Each structure stands twice: as structure tokens, then as C-alpha cells.
Amino acid sequence: MPTPSDRGAPPDGQPIEPIRVLRPRRTDALAELLKDLPPRGAVGYESIALPGPPSEAEDATQELPPVRDHDRTRRSRDTPRGRVPGLRRTAIAAAVIAAAVIGFGCALLLAGRGESTAAEAPPPTATASATPTPTSTAAGATDPDGPGTLREGDNGPEVTDLQERLLRIPNVYDNGSTDGTYDSTLTAAVARFQLWYGIRGDEDGVYGDDTRRDLESRTSGG
């Protein structure tokens, strides 16, 4: 057997091109076969006579009476007329809108009546002014810093005792007065004492329980 040539290598010589062979059709034999067939006769159709109308048909037929004009008018009146499309929906929508407008108007009237009633209400009477004002003793009993608290504006022997005790603390109330009046100078001295000795239980410049306890502990020996 011959060995095939290497793939990819060009073949030796010119390549062989395909040859197209045209063969004529043989129609002569078909024509001779058609000649041998016997001739076909003409196709005939059988004619059928249609039956005519009966002689008594015209006599049995009756003509309808003509329609009068008043009959047509009566029929047009008796015939129910069709409803206009969309008329019912339009009527319902108009009724809903009217009800909404009426409800809104009633709400405005009720709101206006409520405001007028509130405006016409009598002012509260001045019964609170008749209550007695709390005295200084009651205020001192309910003081948040405790009972016996002294602050600016007070006077009396307790204020004098405070002034004398502060004079014993150096550099707190030097050359201070002992007239028994709680003035701004005494307030500043109390606040200074609270700051220097770390007293935070009372307000600044207010002689409360914490400040009193610390000052009395420092001045009770003298």
C-alpha cells in the first residue's frame, strides 16, 4: 500500500480539479409512452330539470296590511328608552361631594362655638391671694439646707454667733462686723470658708447644716 504523504506538506504537481458531467434528460421515451396510451373521450354531464313552483303557491300567499302612522307612534312610545351612560355615577359623586361639604361646614361651626365658649368663660377668682403667705419660720423649717439655715437678708443672735465664729478662722472674715446682719460681706466669707475647707452640702454663701457642723467643730475649743 502506498504511504500517505505528510500532512501539511504541499503535494507534488498540480492539484486535480473536479469535473462536472452534464447528462441530457431522456424525454423521448416518455413521449413514446404517452403515444401508446388510448385516447380519452370527452366527459359528459347529465342535465337535470328543476321542478317549477306549484300552481297554488301564489293563491295561498296573502299580503300583509300596511302599517299606519299612529301605530308607529304608539310603538315608539311603548318602547322603553335606554338610560344615559354615566348619569347614575355622576349623581352619586355629586351626592358624596355635597355630604362632605355639609360635614366640613358643621365641623367649622362646632369649632367656632367651642372657641367662643372658651373665650366667654369667666376668669378665675383671686382666691389664691387670700391664702396667707408663709412666714420666715415656716420657710426655715422647710428649707432644703435644713432647719436653722441662715442666708443673706437674715438678722438676729444666730447671725452674730456666725460672725464671731468666722472671726476665729484666719483670713476668712478678717475685721468683720458682728452686728447680727447677714450682708454681702458675710455671704462672701461663708462662701470662702466652704471653698477652702471643701464643704459641698450647702449652697455657696448659705450657712446650712453642713457648714454649721464644720464651723462649730473648728471653733468649739476656743
PDB file of C-alpha atoms in Angstrom, residues 12-131:
ATOM      1  CA  ASP A  12       3.807  17.301  -5.857  1.00  0.00           C
ATOM      2  CA  GLY A  13       2.462  18.559  -9.158  1.00  0.00           C
ATOM      3  CA  GLN A  14      -0.781  20.402  -9.943  1.00  0.00           C
ATOM      4  CA  PRO A  15      -3.940  19.668  -7.931  1.00  0.00           C
ATOM      5  CA  ILE A  16      -6.750  17.734  -9.607  1.00  0.00           C
ATOM      6  CA  GLU A  17      -9.890  19.804 -10.116  1.00  0.00           C
ATOM      7  CA  PRO A  18     -13.382  18.167 -10.063  1.00  0.00           C
ATOM      8  CA  ILE A  19     -15.051  17.673 -13.403  1.00  0.00           C
ATOM      9  CA  ARG A  20     -18.780  18.395 -13.762  1.00  0.00           C
ATOM     10  CA  VAL A  21     -20.523  15.969 -16.109  1.00  0.00           C
ATOM     11  CA  LEU A  22     -23.775  17.107 -17.665  1.00  0.00           C
ATOM     12  CA  ARG A  23     -26.123  14.404 -18.796  1.00  0.00           C
ATOM     13  CA  PRO A  24     -29.083  15.308 -21.013  1.00  0.00           C
ATOM     14  CA  ARG A  25     -32.502  14.137 -19.921  1.00  0.00           C
ATOM     15  CA  ARG A  26     -34.103  11.432 -21.961  1.00  0.00           C
ATOM     16  CA  THR A  27     -37.607  12.718 -22.713  1.00  0.00           C
ATOM     17  CA  ASP A  28     -38.069  10.785 -25.913  1.00  0.00           C
ATOM     18  CA  ALA A  29     -39.025   7.593 -24.084  1.00  0.00           C
ATOM     19  CA  LEU A  30     -41.632   9.443 -22.029  1.00  0.00           C
ATOM     20  CA  ALA A  31     -43.169  10.879 -25.221  1.00  0.00           C
ATOM     21  CA  GLU A  32     -43.386   7.423 -26.791  1.00  0.00           C
ATOM     22  CA  LEU A  33     -45.150   6.061 -23.677  1.00  0.00           C
ATOM     23  CA  LEU A  34     -47.750   8.819 -23.872  1.00  0.00           C
ATOM     24  CA  LYS A  35     -48.400   7.935 -27.508  1.00  0.00           C
ATOM     25  CA  ASP A  36     -49.185   4.342 -26.587  1.00  0.00           C
ATOM     26  CA  LEU A  37     -51.980   5.392 -24.227  1.00  0.00           C
ATOM     27  CA  PRO A  38     -55.518   5.107 -25.689  1.00  0.00           C
ATOM     28  CA  PRO A  39     -57.312   8.407 -26.396  1.00  0.00           C
ATOM     29  CA  ARG A  40     -59.589   9.671 -23.611  1.00  0.00           C
ATOM     30  CA  GLY A  41     -63.176  10.507 -24.506  1.00  0.00           C
ATOM     31  CA  ALA A  42     -64.966  13.720 -23.632  1.00  0.00           C
ATOM     32  CA  VAL A  43     -66.587  13.809 -20.236  1.00  0.00           C
ATOM     33  CA  GLY A  44     -70.360  14.492 -20.409  1.00  0.00           C
ATOM     34  CA  TYR A  45     -72.653  15.880 -17.738  1.00  0.00           C
ATOM     35  CA  GLU A  46     -76.228  14.714 -17.198  1.00  0.00           C
ATOM     36  CA  SER A  47     -78.777  17.545 -17.224  1.00  0.00           C
ATOM     37  CA  ILE A  48     -81.491  17.522 -14.543  1.00  0.00           C
ATOM     38  CA  ALA A  49     -84.657  19.588 -14.900  1.00  0.00           C
ATOM     39  CA  LEU A  50     -85.550  21.699 -11.833  1.00  0.00           C
ATOM     40  CA  PRO A  51     -89.083  21.453 -10.577  1.00  0.00           C
ATOM     41  CA  GLY A  52     -91.156  24.559 -11.077  1.00  0.00           C
ATOM     42  CA  PRO A  53     -93.202  26.354  -8.418  1.00  0.00           C
ATOM     43  CA  PRO A  54     -96.545  24.822  -7.576  1.00  0.00           C
ATOM     44  CA  SER A  55     -99.551  26.348  -9.224  1.00  0.00           C
ATOM     45  CA  GLU A  56    -101.382  27.001  -5.944  1.00  0.00           C
ATOM     46  CA  ALA A  57     -98.476  28.839  -4.210  1.00  0.00           C
ATOM     47  CA  GLU A  58     -99.468  32.243  -5.456  1.00  0.00           C
ATOM     48  CA  ASP A  59    -103.119  31.748  -4.377  1.00  0.00           C
ATOM     49  CA  ALA A  60    -102.097  30.721  -0.815  1.00  0.00           C
ATOM     50  CA  THR A  61     -99.900  33.802  -0.305  1.00  0.00           C
ATOM     51  CA  GLN A  62    -101.580  36.727   1.466  1.00  0.00           C
ATOM     52  CA  GLU A  63    -100.386  40.276   1.570  1.00  0.00           C
ATOM     53  CA  LEU A  64     -99.805  41.944   4.957  1.00  0.00           C
ATOM     54  CA  PRO A  65    -101.804  45.037   5.754  1.00  0.00           C
ATOM     55  CA  PRO A  66     -99.889  48.330   5.567  1.00  0.00           C
ATOM     56  CA  VAL A  67     -98.587  49.865   8.804  1.00  0.00           C
ATOM     57  CA  ARG A  68    -100.354  53.064   9.769  1.00  0.00           C
ATOM     58  CA  ASP A  69     -98.660  56.169  11.145  1.00  0.00           C
ATOM     59  CA  HIS A  70    -100.427  56.152  14.539  1.00  0.00           C
ATOM     60  CA  ASP A  71     -99.327  52.547  15.113  1.00  0.00           C
ATOM     61  CA  ARG A  72     -95.710  53.581  14.617  1.00  0.00           C
ATOM     62  CA  THR A  73     -96.117  56.452  17.090  1.00  0.00           C
ATOM     63  CA  ARG A  74     -97.671  54.147  19.681  1.00  0.00           C
ATOM     64  CA  ARG A  75     -94.857  51.622  19.319  1.00  0.00           C
ATOM     65  CA  SER A  76     -92.208  54.314  19.722  1.00  0.00           C
ATOM     66  CA  ARG A  77     -93.914  55.494  22.917  1.00  0.00           C
ATOM     67  CA  ASP A  78     -94.246  51.996  24.359  1.00  0.00           C
ATOM     68  CA  THR A  79     -90.617  51.186  23.707  1.00  0.00           C
ATOM     69  CA  PRO A  80     -88.573  51.921  26.934  1.00  0.00           C
ATOM     70  CA  ARG A  81     -85.850  54.445  26.486  1.00  0.00           C
ATOM     71  CA  GLY A  82     -82.282  53.473  27.353  1.00  0.00           C
ATOM     72  CA  ARG A  83     -80.517  55.046  30.272  1.00  0.00           C
ATOM     73  CA  VAL A  84     -77.901  57.668  29.676  1.00  0.00           C
ATOM     74  CA  PRO A  85     -74.480  56.090  30.374  1.00  0.00           C
ATOM     75  CA  GLY A  86     -72.641  57.595  33.363  1.00  0.00           C
ATOM     76  CA  LEU A  87     -75.670  59.524  34.703  1.00  0.00           C
ATOM     77  CA  ARG A  88     -76.002  57.369  37.799  1.00  0.00           C
ATOM     78  CA  ARG A  89     -72.312  57.649  38.654  1.00  0.00           C
ATOM     79  CA  THR A  90     -72.421  61.412  38.258  1.00  0.00           C
ATOM     80  CA  ALA A  91     -75.414  61.658  40.606  1.00  0.00           C
ATOM     81  CA  ILE A  92     -73.694  59.515  43.259  1.00  0.00           C
ATOM     82  CA  ALA A  93     -70.487  61.569  43.041  1.00  0.00           C
ATOM     83  CA  ALA A  94     -72.435  64.820  43.397  1.00  0.00           C
ATOM     84  CA  ALA A  95     -74.251  63.468  46.481  1.00  0.00           C
ATOM     85  CA  VAL A  96     -70.964  62.420  48.118  1.00  0.00           C
ATOM     86  CA  ILE A  97     -69.376  65.820  47.480  1.00  0.00           C
ATOM     87  CA  ALA A  98     -72.419  67.613  48.887  1.00  0.00           C
ATOM     88  CA  ALA A  99     -72.343  65.469  52.035  1.00  0.00           C
ATOM     89  CA  ALA A 100     -68.619  66.167  52.511  1.00  0.00           C
ATOM     90  CA  VAL A 101     -69.143  69.924  52.170  1.00  0.00           C
ATOM     91  CA  ILE A 102     -72.004  69.859  54.690  1.00  0.00           C
ATOM     92  CA  GLY A 103     -69.936  67.856  57.183  1.00  0.00           C
ATOM     93  CA  PHE A 104     -66.982  70.227  56.847  1.00  0.00           C
ATOM     94  CA  GLY A 105     -69.254  73.219  57.434  1.00  0.00           C
ATOM     95  CA  CYS A 106     -70.743  71.610  60.569  1.00  0.00           C
ATOM     96  CA  ALA A 107     -67.243  70.928  61.902  1.00  0.00           C
ATOM     97  CA  LEU A 108     -66.275  74.576  61.413  1.00  0.00           C
ATOM     98  CA  LEU A 109     -69.426  75.743  63.193  1.00  0.00           C
ATOM     99  CA  LEU A 110     -68.789  73.451  66.159  1.00  0.00           C
ATOM    100  CA  ALA A 111     -65.175  74.612  66.396  1.00  0.00           C
ATOM    101  CA  GLY A 112     -66.268  78.262  66.327  1.00  0.00           C
ATOM    102  CA  ARG A 113     -68.828  77.657  69.082  1.00  0.00           C
ATOM    103  CA  GLY A 114     -66.191  75.923  71.227  1.00  0.00           C
ATOM    104  CA  GLU A 115     -63.781  78.842  70.866  1.00  0.00           C
ATOM    105  CA  SER A 116     -66.487  81.373  71.708  1.00  0.00           C
ATOM    106  CA  THR A 117     -67.476  79.374  74.803  1.00  0.00           C
ATOM    107  CA  ALA A 118     -63.859  79.252  75.955  1.00  0.00           C
ATOM    108  CA  ALA A 119     -63.497  82.996  75.383  1.00  0.00           C
ATOM    109  CA  GLU A 120     -66.648  83.731  77.367  1.00  0.00           C
ATOM    110  CA  ALA A 121     -65.546  81.658  80.373  1.00  0.00           C
ATOM    111  CA  PRO A 122     -65.119  83.883  83.461  1.00  0.00           C
ATOM    112  CA  PRO A 123     -61.569  84.470  84.662  1.00  0.00           C
ATOM    113  CA  PRO A 124     -60.529  82.624  87.803  1.00  0.00           C
ATOM    114  CA  THR A 125     -61.217  84.434  91.018  1.00  0.00           C
ATOM    115  CA  ALA A 126     -58.403  85.700  93.141  1.00  0.00           C
ATOM    116  CA  THR A 127     -58.972  83.229  95.970  1.00  0.00           C
ATOM    117  CA  ALA A 128     -55.352  82.228  95.969  1.00  0.00           C
ATOM    118  CA  SER A 129     -54.338  85.700  97.049  1.00  0.00           C
ATOM    119  CA  ALA A 130     -56.384  85.308 100.231  1.00  0.00           C
ATOM    120  CA  THR A 131     -54.174  82.460 101.426  1.00  0.00           C
TER     121      THR A 131
END
